[in-house]
Amino acid sequence: MGRRLSAGGGGRARRAGARRMIRLRDLAPDTLARQFTLLLAAAILGANLLGLLVLSLQQQQLDRQTVDDQWIERIASLVPALDSVDSEIRGLIAREASTPFTYMRVEPAPLLTASDDDRRSLYIARGLVEALGGHQVFVSHASAIPRQNRTEAPPNEAPPNEPPAPAGLAVTVALDGGASGAEWLNLLAAPGPERPGLISVKSRPFLTFLGLSLLCVLGVGALFASRLTKPLRQLSEAAQAAGRGDRSARVPEGGAREMREAARAFNAMQAEISRFDAERMRLLAAVGHDLRTPMTSLRIRAEMVEDDEQRAAMVRSLDEMTVMADGLITYAKDGRDSEPMAALDLDPLLAELCRDRGASYTGGEDLQVSGRRVGLGRAIGNLIDNALRYGGGAAVSLSRSKDCAVISIDDNGPGIPAERLEDMFLPFTRGEDSRSNETGGAGLGLSIARAIIIAHGGRLTLENRAEGGLRARISLQLAR
């Protein structure tokens, strides 16, 4: 039981993690304009933060050098005064010069005997030597001095006669020019005040300016990116319209040179496809019309045949050819549908089609698509007629699936073998081989219906229902 509970908890945790990942993906910018704006803002932010870091480092170095110069100036002014008085006065002067953060003593032994080789120690030592002339000077970090050589005390509470702890800087200067028996000025200084980091009180005005500048950059960047990607949006919309069969869709040739070239190529492609479609449909219509004349002549001759059986067979064959010719004309006419695309309410359209044909309808949802009322009505009407003719009834329903409207047309017939479902959309293909007027037409109804649905950017599929019968399923993109 415990293991099952643990596994269930792990499954819930994984599902929760998956949901969080999905939410994070939803927050990610998915358009070119947003990505461009975010990239521009990130570049500006990175450049400004890098500049702030460089300025902060430079300011810290300048502050450190200023403190060091102050020490050089203070010690350089104190040593000549000590050299000019006797030993007792020197000690008093050194004590008076001490502060809670600075320990100064004149002592017979040096605190340091050598300078450190770091940059700061060498800088202070060199400055003191230049200012004092021949005096011996040693500078070191106070942390390098053995503990037994200095007294520890909290820096903020140390009296003037105690060295600060922790000490940051140690300086030893030889008095009396370093002569034999000379005394030494030993100095211990506490570290300076803590230097501000990258984000400090001083940097807040800069960060405020950075935030305001980022808002301006985001606004200008979003406007620029929207204008830059507008031709892409127009191209995408025109391509979707072309996919729905709108051969009049064109793209304005504006924007950058690359966008103008892409628009020009798309428009040329659309014009060529339109011309090809027109030629193809014109050829089909011409073939259908041209076949009628010889078939009419053959029918007259067939009626003159004396053998009743042979005459009936000939007339039956001519009837089948007439059905095929009429199908070609209808197919060509539907392919040349010039009705403009418009917003179309599916619920009243389906209700009207079902009422006229005596089919049942279940709907009531307010769903709109972009389409041609006559063409779409013809396609759906063909499917309803097929269900009534071959399936013993038609039940039509309208529902919504995500951003699509779904129209289902169910019948009560025997269905179609699964391996033949897709073949039913091929021209001149029927569920049974006869093409007589009693059992059906030439097998172009489903082909025409699918062509119309595809021209509307939708899908038409056939599937056998589990409870028996066939279902024709139409999916159409909802209007925005």
PDB file of C-alpha atoms in Angstrom, residues 13-264:
ATOM      1  CA  ALA A  13       4.520  15.466  -8.927  1.00  0.00           C
ATOM      2  CA  ARG A  14       5.483  14.647 -12.506  1.00  0.00           C
ATOM      3  CA  ARG A  15       2.127  15.900 -13.793  1.00  0.00           C
ATOM      4  CA  ALA A  16       2.477  19.088 -11.761  1.00  0.00           C
ATOM      5  CA  GLY A  17       5.998  19.575 -13.161  1.00  0.00           C
ATOM      6  CA  ALA A  18       4.703  19.003 -16.684  1.00  0.00           C
ATOM      7  CA  ARG A  19       1.946  21.590 -16.140  1.00  0.00           C
ATOM      8  CA  ARG A  20       4.509  24.102 -14.889  1.00  0.00           C
ATOM      9  CA  MET A  21       6.655  23.490 -17.967  1.00  0.00           C
ATOM     10  CA  ILE A  22       3.613  24.038 -20.195  1.00  0.00           C
ATOM     11  CA  ARG A  23       2.840  27.308 -18.414  1.00  0.00           C
ATOM     12  CA  LEU A  24       6.444  28.431 -18.871  1.00  0.00           C
ATOM     13  CA  ARG A  25       6.270  27.626 -22.578  1.00  0.00           C
ATOM     14  CA  ASP A  26       3.040  29.642 -22.830  1.00  0.00           C
ATOM     15  CA  LEU A  27       4.840  32.640 -21.304  1.00  0.00           C
ATOM     16  CA  ALA A  28       7.714  32.411 -23.787  1.00  0.00           C
ATOM     17  CA  PRO A  29       7.449  34.880 -26.694  1.00  0.00           C
ATOM     18  CA  ASP A  30       6.219  33.011 -29.765  1.00  0.00           C
ATOM     19  CA  THR A  31       6.118  35.834 -32.311  1.00  0.00           C
ATOM     20  CA  LEU A  32       8.982  37.409 -34.181  1.00  0.00           C
ATOM     21  CA  ALA A  33       8.027  40.895 -32.955  1.00  0.00           C
ATOM     22  CA  ARG A  34       8.058  39.841 -29.298  1.00  0.00           C
ATOM     23  CA  GLN A  35      11.307  37.934 -29.661  1.00  0.00           C
ATOM     24  CA  PHE A  36      12.939  40.908 -31.384  1.00  0.00           C
ATOM     25  CA  THR A  37      11.721  43.294 -28.665  1.00  0.00           C
ATOM     26  CA  LEU A  38      12.895  40.969 -25.895  1.00  0.00           C
ATOM     27  CA  LEU A  39      16.283  40.514 -27.570  1.00  0.00           C
ATOM     28  CA  LEU A  40      16.694  44.279 -27.971  1.00  0.00           C
ATOM     29  CA  ALA A  41      15.771  44.896 -24.319  1.00  0.00           C
ATOM     30  CA  ALA A  42      18.151  42.160 -23.162  1.00  0.00           C
ATOM     31  CA  ALA A  43      20.984  43.645 -25.235  1.00  0.00           C
ATOM     32  CA  ILE A  44      20.374  47.148 -23.830  1.00  0.00           C
ATOM     33  CA  LEU A  45      20.118  45.810 -20.281  1.00  0.00           C
ATOM     34  CA  GLY A  46      23.292  43.733 -20.645  1.00  0.00           C
ATOM     35  CA  ALA A  47      25.248  46.649 -22.123  1.00  0.00           C
ATOM     36  CA  ASN A  48      24.127  49.022 -19.356  1.00  0.00           C
ATOM     37  CA  LEU A  49      24.845  46.538 -16.569  1.00  0.00           C
ATOM     38  CA  LEU A  50      28.276  45.895 -18.038  1.00  0.00           C
ATOM     39  CA  GLY A  51      28.904  49.632 -18.167  1.00  0.00           C
ATOM     40  CA  LEU A  52      27.718  49.968 -14.563  1.00  0.00           C
ATOM     41  CA  LEU A  53      30.087  47.194 -13.510  1.00  0.00           C
ATOM     42  CA  VAL A  54      33.051  48.841 -15.260  1.00  0.00           C
ATOM     43  CA  LEU A  55      32.218  52.233 -13.740  1.00  0.00           C
ATOM     44  CA  SER A  56      31.812  50.677 -10.293  1.00  0.00           C
ATOM     45  CA  LEU A  57      35.196  48.964 -10.530  1.00  0.00           C
ATOM     46  CA  GLN A  58      36.823  52.158 -11.727  1.00  0.00           C
ATOM     47  CA  GLN A  59      35.187  54.119  -8.899  1.00  0.00           C
ATOM     48  CA  GLN A  60      36.403  51.603  -6.330  1.00  0.00           C
ATOM     49  CA  GLN A  61      39.933  51.846  -7.689  1.00  0.00           C
ATOM     50  CA  LEU A  62      39.756  55.643  -7.631  1.00  0.00           C
ATOM     51  CA  ASP A  63      38.436  55.650  -4.052  1.00  0.00           C
ATOM     52  CA  ARG A  64      41.208  53.307  -2.959  1.00  0.00           C
ATOM     53  CA  GLN A  65      43.862  55.478  -4.601  1.00  0.00           C
ATOM     54  CA  THR A  66      42.386  58.602  -2.970  1.00  0.00           C
ATOM     55  CA  VAL A  67      42.619  56.970   0.467  1.00  0.00           C
ATOM     56  CA  ASP A  68      46.199  55.896  -0.207  1.00  0.00           C
ATOM     57  CA  ASP A  69      47.150  59.435  -1.343  1.00  0.00           C
ATOM     58  CA  GLN A  70      45.648  60.815   1.860  1.00  0.00           C
ATOM     59  CA  TRP A  71      47.803  58.437   3.909  1.00  0.00           C
ATOM     60  CA  ILE A  72      50.918  59.447   1.991  1.00  0.00           C
ATOM     61  CA  GLU A  73      50.130  63.134   2.531  1.00  0.00           C
ATOM     62  CA  ARG A  74      49.374  62.671   6.237  1.00  0.00           C
ATOM     63  CA  ILE A  75      52.486  60.615   7.001  1.00  0.00           C
ATOM     64  CA  ALA A  76      54.698  62.855   4.853  1.00  0.00           C
ATOM     65  CA  SER A  77      53.552  65.913   6.833  1.00  0.00           C
ATOM     66  CA  LEU A  78      53.928  64.147  10.213  1.00  0.00           C
ATOM     67  CA  VAL A  79      57.474  62.749   9.812  1.00  0.00           C
ATOM     68  CA  PRO A  80      59.271  66.144   9.386  1.00  0.00           C
ATOM     69  CA  ALA A  81      57.496  67.403  12.503  1.00  0.00           C
ATOM     70  CA  LEU A  82      58.715  64.364  14.467  1.00  0.00           C
ATOM     71  CA  ASP A  83      62.232  64.781  13.135  1.00  0.00           C
ATOM     72  CA  SER A  84      62.360  68.347  14.477  1.00  0.00           C
ATOM     73  CA  VAL A  85      61.593  67.514  18.154  1.00  0.00           C
ATOM     74  CA  ASP A  86      63.137  65.300  20.811  1.00  0.00           C
ATOM     75  CA  SER A  87      62.009  61.787  21.750  1.00  0.00           C
ATOM     76  CA  GLU A  88      59.529  62.702  24.497  1.00  0.00           C
ATOM     77  CA  ILE A  89      57.714  65.213  22.359  1.00  0.00           C
ATOM     78  CA  ARG A  90      57.645  62.716  19.480  1.00  0.00           C
ATOM     79  CA  GLY A  91      55.724  60.220  21.574  1.00  0.00           C
ATOM     80  CA  LEU A  92      53.146  62.811  22.579  1.00  0.00           C
ATOM     81  CA  ILE A  93      52.695  63.980  18.992  1.00  0.00           C
ATOM     82  CA  ALA A  94      52.247  60.386  17.786  1.00  0.00           C
ATOM     83  CA  ARG A  95      49.673  59.649  20.487  1.00  0.00           C
ATOM     84  CA  GLU A  96      47.754  62.853  19.716  1.00  0.00           C
ATOM     85  CA  ALA A  97      47.765  61.967  16.024  1.00  0.00           C
ATOM     86  CA  SER A  98      46.227  58.559  16.779  1.00  0.00           C
ATOM     87  CA  THR A  99      42.490  58.002  16.354  1.00  0.00           C
ATOM     88  CA  PRO A 100      40.150  55.097  17.126  1.00  0.00           C
ATOM     89  CA  PHE A 101      40.964  53.885  13.629  1.00  0.00           C
ATOM     90  CA  THR A 102      44.681  54.779  13.496  1.00  0.00           C
ATOM     91  CA  TYR A 103      47.426  53.637  15.891  1.00  0.00           C
ATOM     92  CA  MET A 104      50.709  55.678  15.819  1.00  0.00           C
ATOM     93  CA  ARG A 105      53.719  55.146  18.043  1.00  0.00           C
ATOM     94  CA  VAL A 106      57.344  56.273  18.074  1.00  0.00           C
ATOM     95  CA  GLU A 107      59.288  53.210  19.156  1.00  0.00           C
ATOM     96  CA  PRO A 108      62.942  52.136  19.252  1.00  0.00           C
ATOM     97  CA  ALA A 109      62.273  49.063  17.060  1.00  0.00           C
ATOM     98  CA  PRO A 110      60.606  48.923  13.657  1.00  0.00           C
ATOM     99  CA  LEU A 111      57.318  47.081  13.306  1.00  0.00           C
ATOM    100  CA  LEU A 112      58.225  46.162   9.723  1.00  0.00           C
ATOM    101  CA  THR A 113      61.572  45.332   8.197  1.00  0.00           C
ATOM    102  CA  ALA A 114      60.395  44.919   4.574  1.00  0.00           C
ATOM    103  CA  SER A 115      57.577  45.975   2.323  1.00  0.00           C
ATOM    104  CA  ASP A 116      55.061  43.693   0.677  1.00  0.00           C
ATOM    105  CA  ASP A 117      55.288  43.366  -3.085  1.00  0.00           C
ATOM    106  CA  ASP A 118      51.595  43.949  -3.807  1.00  0.00           C
ATOM    107  CA  ARG A 119      50.562  46.963  -5.865  1.00  0.00           C
ATOM    108  CA  ARG A 120      49.064  48.992  -3.012  1.00  0.00           C
ATOM    109  CA  SER A 121      52.030  48.556  -0.638  1.00  0.00           C
ATOM    110  CA  LEU A 122      54.523  49.449  -3.362  1.00  0.00           C
ATOM    111  CA  TYR A 123      52.433  52.506  -4.367  1.00  0.00           C
ATOM    112  CA  ILE A 124      52.354  53.900  -0.788  1.00  0.00           C
ATOM    113  CA  ALA A 125      56.027  53.085  -0.150  1.00  0.00           C
ATOM    114  CA  ARG A 126      57.124  54.761  -3.369  1.00  0.00           C
ATOM    115  CA  GLY A 127      55.008  57.831  -2.621  1.00  0.00           C
ATOM    116  CA  LEU A 128      56.452  58.174   0.890  1.00  0.00           C
ATOM    117  CA  VAL A 129      60.034  57.739  -0.328  1.00  0.00           C
ATOM    118  CA  GLU A 130      59.517  60.444  -2.945  1.00  0.00           C
ATOM    119  CA  ALA A 131      57.949  62.767  -0.352  1.00  0.00           C
ATOM    120  CA  LEU A 132      60.428  62.102   2.503  1.00  0.00           C
ATOM    121  CA  GLY A 133      63.662  61.796   0.621  1.00  0.00           C
ATOM    122  CA  GLY A 134      66.160  59.471   2.359  1.00  0.00           C
ATOM    123  CA  HIS A 135      63.892  57.979   5.052  1.00  0.00           C
ATOM    124  CA  GLN A 136      63.515  54.231   5.160  1.00  0.00           C
ATOM    125  CA  VAL A 137      59.911  53.219   4.555  1.00  0.00           C
ATOM    126  CA  PHE A 138      58.249  49.822   4.866  1.00  0.00           C
ATOM    127  CA  VAL A 139      54.588  49.175   4.007  1.00  0.00           C
ATOM    128  CA  SER A 140      52.656  45.982   4.484  1.00  0.00           C
ATOM    129  CA  HIS A 141      49.234  44.553   5.121  1.00  0.00           C
ATOM    130  CA  ALA A 142      48.651  44.498   8.845  1.00  0.00           C
ATOM    131  CA  SER A 143      47.407  40.924   8.578  1.00  0.00           C
ATOM    132  CA  ALA A 144      50.952  39.873   7.704  1.00  0.00           C
ATOM    133  CA  ILE A 145      52.300  41.111  11.067  1.00  0.00           C
ATOM    134  CA  PRO A 146      52.667  38.373  13.722  1.00  0.00           C
ATOM    135  CA  ARG A 147      49.899  38.664  16.332  1.00  0.00           C
ATOM    136  CA  GLN A 148      52.360  38.931  19.222  1.00  0.00           C
ATOM    137  CA  ASN A 149      53.766  42.127  17.685  1.00  0.00           C
ATOM    138  CA  ARG A 150      50.436  44.032  17.876  1.00  0.00           C
ATOM    139  CA  THR A 151      47.599  44.463  20.319  1.00  0.00           C
ATOM    140  CA  GLU A 152      44.053  43.618  19.203  1.00  0.00           C
ATOM    141  CA  ALA A 153      40.959  45.693  20.057  1.00  0.00           C
ATOM    142  CA  PRO A 154      37.659  46.435  18.305  1.00  0.00           C
ATOM    143  CA  PRO A 155      38.246  49.273  15.831  1.00  0.00           C
ATOM    144  CA  ASN A 156      35.230  51.349  16.925  1.00  0.00           C
ATOM    145  CA  GLU A 157      36.059  51.046  20.643  1.00  0.00           C
ATOM    146  CA  ALA A 158      39.858  51.221  20.616  1.00  0.00           C
ATOM    147  CA  PRO A 159      41.288  54.124  22.677  1.00  0.00           C
ATOM    148  CA  PRO A 160      43.943  56.259  21.020  1.00  0.00           C
ATOM    149  CA  ASN A 161      46.714  54.314  22.755  1.00  0.00           C
ATOM    150  CA  GLU A 162      45.641  50.893  21.447  1.00  0.00           C
ATOM    151  CA  PRO A 163      46.095  49.594  17.888  1.00  0.00           C
ATOM    152  CA  PRO A 164      42.896  48.995  15.883  1.00  0.00           C
ATOM    153  CA  ALA A 165      41.823  45.464  15.126  1.00  0.00           C
ATOM    154  CA  PRO A 166      41.585  44.218  12.601  1.00  0.00           C
ATOM    155  CA  ALA A 167      44.192  46.516  11.089  1.00  0.00           C
ATOM    156  CA  GLY A 168      44.310  47.025   7.352  1.00  0.00           C
ATOM    157  CA  LEU A 169      47.564  48.879   6.738  1.00  0.00           C
ATOM    158  CA  ALA A 170      50.967  48.872   8.530  1.00  0.00           C
ATOM    159  CA  VAL A 171      53.647  51.500   7.869  1.00  0.00           C
ATOM    160  CA  THR A 172      57.085  51.877   9.410  1.00  0.00           C
ATOM    161  CA  VAL A 173      59.192  55.023   8.782  1.00  0.00           C
ATOM    162  CA  ALA A 174      62.715  55.611  10.087  1.00  0.00           C
ATOM    163  CA  LEU A 175      63.101  58.952  11.919  1.00  0.00           C
ATOM    164  CA  ASP A 176      66.286  61.060  12.028  1.00  0.00           C
ATOM    165  CA  GLY A 177      67.076  59.914   8.490  1.00  0.00           C
ATOM    166  CA  GLY A 178      67.618  56.328   9.661  1.00  0.00           C
ATOM    167  CA  ALA A 179      70.807  57.101  11.659  1.00  0.00           C
ATOM    168  CA  SER A 180      72.205  54.640  14.182  1.00  0.00           C
ATOM    169  CA  GLY A 181      70.021  54.512  17.277  1.00  0.00           C
ATOM    170  CA  ALA A 182      67.211  56.291  15.453  1.00  0.00           C
ATOM    171  CA  GLU A 183      63.617  55.792  16.430  1.00  0.00           C
ATOM    172  CA  TRP A 184      60.844  54.485  14.244  1.00  0.00           C
ATOM    173  CA  LEU A 185      57.320  55.674  13.537  1.00  0.00           C
ATOM    174  CA  ASN A 186      55.041  52.625  13.523  1.00  0.00           C
ATOM    175  CA  LEU A 187      51.510  53.030  12.202  1.00  0.00           C
ATOM    176  CA  LEU A 188      48.575  50.630  12.114  1.00  0.00           C
ATOM    177  CA  ALA A 189      45.395  51.704  10.324  1.00  0.00           C
ATOM    178  CA  ALA A 190      42.011  50.035  10.328  1.00  0.00           C
ATOM    179  CA  PRO A 191      40.513  49.104   6.942  1.00  0.00           C
ATOM    180  CA  GLY A 192      38.596  51.859   5.210  1.00  0.00           C
ATOM    181  CA  PRO A 193      34.807  51.881   5.106  1.00  0.00           C
ATOM    182  CA  GLU A 194      33.223  49.003   3.224  1.00  0.00           C
ATOM    183  CA  ARG A 195      33.115  49.820  -0.434  1.00  0.00           C
ATOM    184  CA  PRO A 196      29.680  49.823  -2.035  1.00  0.00           C
ATOM    185  CA  GLY A 197      28.858  46.961  -4.368  1.00  0.00           C
ATOM    186  CA  LEU A 198      27.431  47.151  -7.859  1.00  0.00           C
ATOM    187  CA  ILE A 199      24.006  48.228  -6.587  1.00  0.00           C
ATOM    188  CA  SER A 200      24.349  50.896  -3.947  1.00  0.00           C
ATOM    189  CA  VAL A 201      22.746  54.169  -2.945  1.00  0.00           C
ATOM    190  CA  LYS A 202      24.956  55.981  -5.431  1.00  0.00           C
ATOM    191  CA  SER A 203      23.966  53.670  -8.271  1.00  0.00           C
ATOM    192  CA  ARG A 204      20.204  53.897  -7.687  1.00  0.00           C
ATOM    193  CA  PRO A 205      19.736  57.019  -9.853  1.00  0.00           C
ATOM    194  CA  PHE A 206      21.543  55.196 -12.614  1.00  0.00           C
ATOM    195  CA  LEU A 207      19.323  52.128 -12.162  1.00  0.00           C
ATOM    196  CA  THR A 208      16.244  54.364 -12.234  1.00  0.00           C
ATOM    197  CA  PHE A 209      17.467  55.888 -15.470  1.00  0.00           C
ATOM    198  CA  LEU A 210      18.200  52.375 -16.771  1.00  0.00           C
ATOM    199  CA  GLY A 211      14.657  51.241 -15.976  1.00  0.00           C
ATOM    200  CA  LEU A 212      13.101  54.243 -17.702  1.00  0.00           C
ATOM    201  CA  SER A 213      15.349  53.822 -20.726  1.00  0.00           C
ATOM    202  CA  LEU A 214      14.380  50.139 -20.914  1.00  0.00           C
ATOM    203  CA  LEU A 215      10.703  51.082 -20.959  1.00  0.00           C
ATOM    204  CA  CYS A 216      11.386  53.498 -23.797  1.00  0.00           C
ATOM    205  CA  VAL A 217      13.385  50.861 -25.666  1.00  0.00           C
ATOM    206  CA  LEU A 218      10.602  48.318 -25.208  1.00  0.00           C
ATOM    207  CA  GLY A 219       8.021  50.749 -26.565  1.00  0.00           C
ATOM    208  CA  VAL A 220      10.087  51.821 -29.557  1.00  0.00           C
ATOM    209  CA  GLY A 221      11.301  48.259 -30.163  1.00  0.00           C
ATOM    210  CA  ALA A 222       7.759  46.871 -30.093  1.00  0.00           C
ATOM    211  CA  LEU A 223       6.588  49.543 -32.546  1.00  0.00           C
ATOM    212  CA  PHE A 224       9.550  48.952 -34.839  1.00  0.00           C
ATOM    213  CA  ALA A 225       9.209  45.150 -34.653  1.00  0.00           C
ATOM    214  CA  SER A 226       5.475  45.344 -35.369  1.00  0.00           C
ATOM    215  CA  ARG A 227       6.126  47.492 -38.429  1.00  0.00           C
ATOM    216  CA  LEU A 228       8.983  45.237 -39.517  1.00  0.00           C
ATOM    217  CA  THR A 229       6.899  42.050 -39.259  1.00  0.00           C
ATOM    218  CA  LYS A 230       3.698  43.479 -40.740  1.00  0.00           C
ATOM    219  CA  PRO A 231       4.570  42.233 -44.275  1.00  0.00           C
ATOM    220  CA  LEU A 232       5.154  38.764 -42.800  1.00  0.00           C
ATOM    221  CA  ARG A 233       1.713  38.803 -41.192  1.00  0.00           C
ATOM    222  CA  GLN A 234       0.178  39.894 -44.475  1.00  0.00           C
ATOM    223  CA  LEU A 235       2.015  37.119 -46.302  1.00  0.00           C
ATOM    224  CA  SER A 236       0.831  34.566 -43.748  1.00  0.00           C
ATOM    225  CA  GLU A 237      -2.792  35.715 -44.007  1.00  0.00           C
ATOM    226  CA  ALA A 238      -2.657  35.653 -47.802  1.00  0.00           C
ATOM    227  CA  ALA A 239      -1.129  32.153 -47.790  1.00  0.00           C
ATOM    228  CA  GLN A 240      -3.906  30.912 -45.484  1.00  0.00           C
ATOM    229  CA  ALA A 241      -6.519  32.472 -47.751  1.00  0.00           C
ATOM    230  CA  ALA A 242      -4.873  30.825 -50.767  1.00  0.00           C
ATOM    231  CA  GLY A 243      -4.964  27.496 -48.931  1.00  0.00           C
ATOM    232  CA  ARG A 244      -8.737  27.953 -48.537  1.00  0.00           C
ATOM    233  CA  GLY A 245      -9.040  28.387 -52.290  1.00  0.00           C
ATOM    234  CA  ASP A 246      -9.132  32.174 -52.485  1.00  0.00           C
ATOM    235  CA  ARG A 247      -7.148  32.755 -55.663  1.00  0.00           C
ATOM    236  CA  SER A 248      -7.686  36.518 -55.421  1.00  0.00           C
ATOM    237  CA  ALA A 249      -5.533  36.773 -52.270  1.00  0.00           C
ATOM    238  CA  ARG A 250      -2.562  39.084 -52.850  1.00  0.00           C
ATOM    239  CA  VAL A 251       0.161  40.604 -50.660  1.00  0.00           C
ATOM    240  CA  PRO A 252       0.992  44.345 -50.753  1.00  0.00           C
ATOM    241  CA  GLU A 253       4.520  44.784 -52.052  1.00  0.00           C
ATOM    242  CA  GLY A 254       5.888  46.959 -49.250  1.00  0.00           C
ATOM    243  CA  GLY A 255       8.457  46.919 -46.466  1.00  0.00           C
ATOM    244  CA  ALA A 256      12.079  45.850 -46.759  1.00  0.00           C
ATOM    245  CA  ARG A 257      13.511  44.638 -50.048  1.00  0.00           C
ATOM    246  CA  GLU A 258      13.369  40.982 -48.966  1.00  0.00           C
ATOM    247  CA  MET A 259       9.696  41.382 -48.023  1.00  0.00           C
ATOM    248  CA  ARG A 260       8.917  43.051 -51.357  1.00  0.00           C
ATOM    249  CA  GLU A 261      10.620  40.225 -53.238  1.00  0.00           C
ATOM    250  CA  ALA A 262       8.723  37.579 -51.237  1.00  0.00           C
ATOM    251  CA  ALA A 263       5.403  39.377 -51.837  1.00  0.00           C
ATOM    252  CA  ARG A 264       6.161  39.717 -55.549  1.00  0.00           C
TER     253      ARG A 264
END
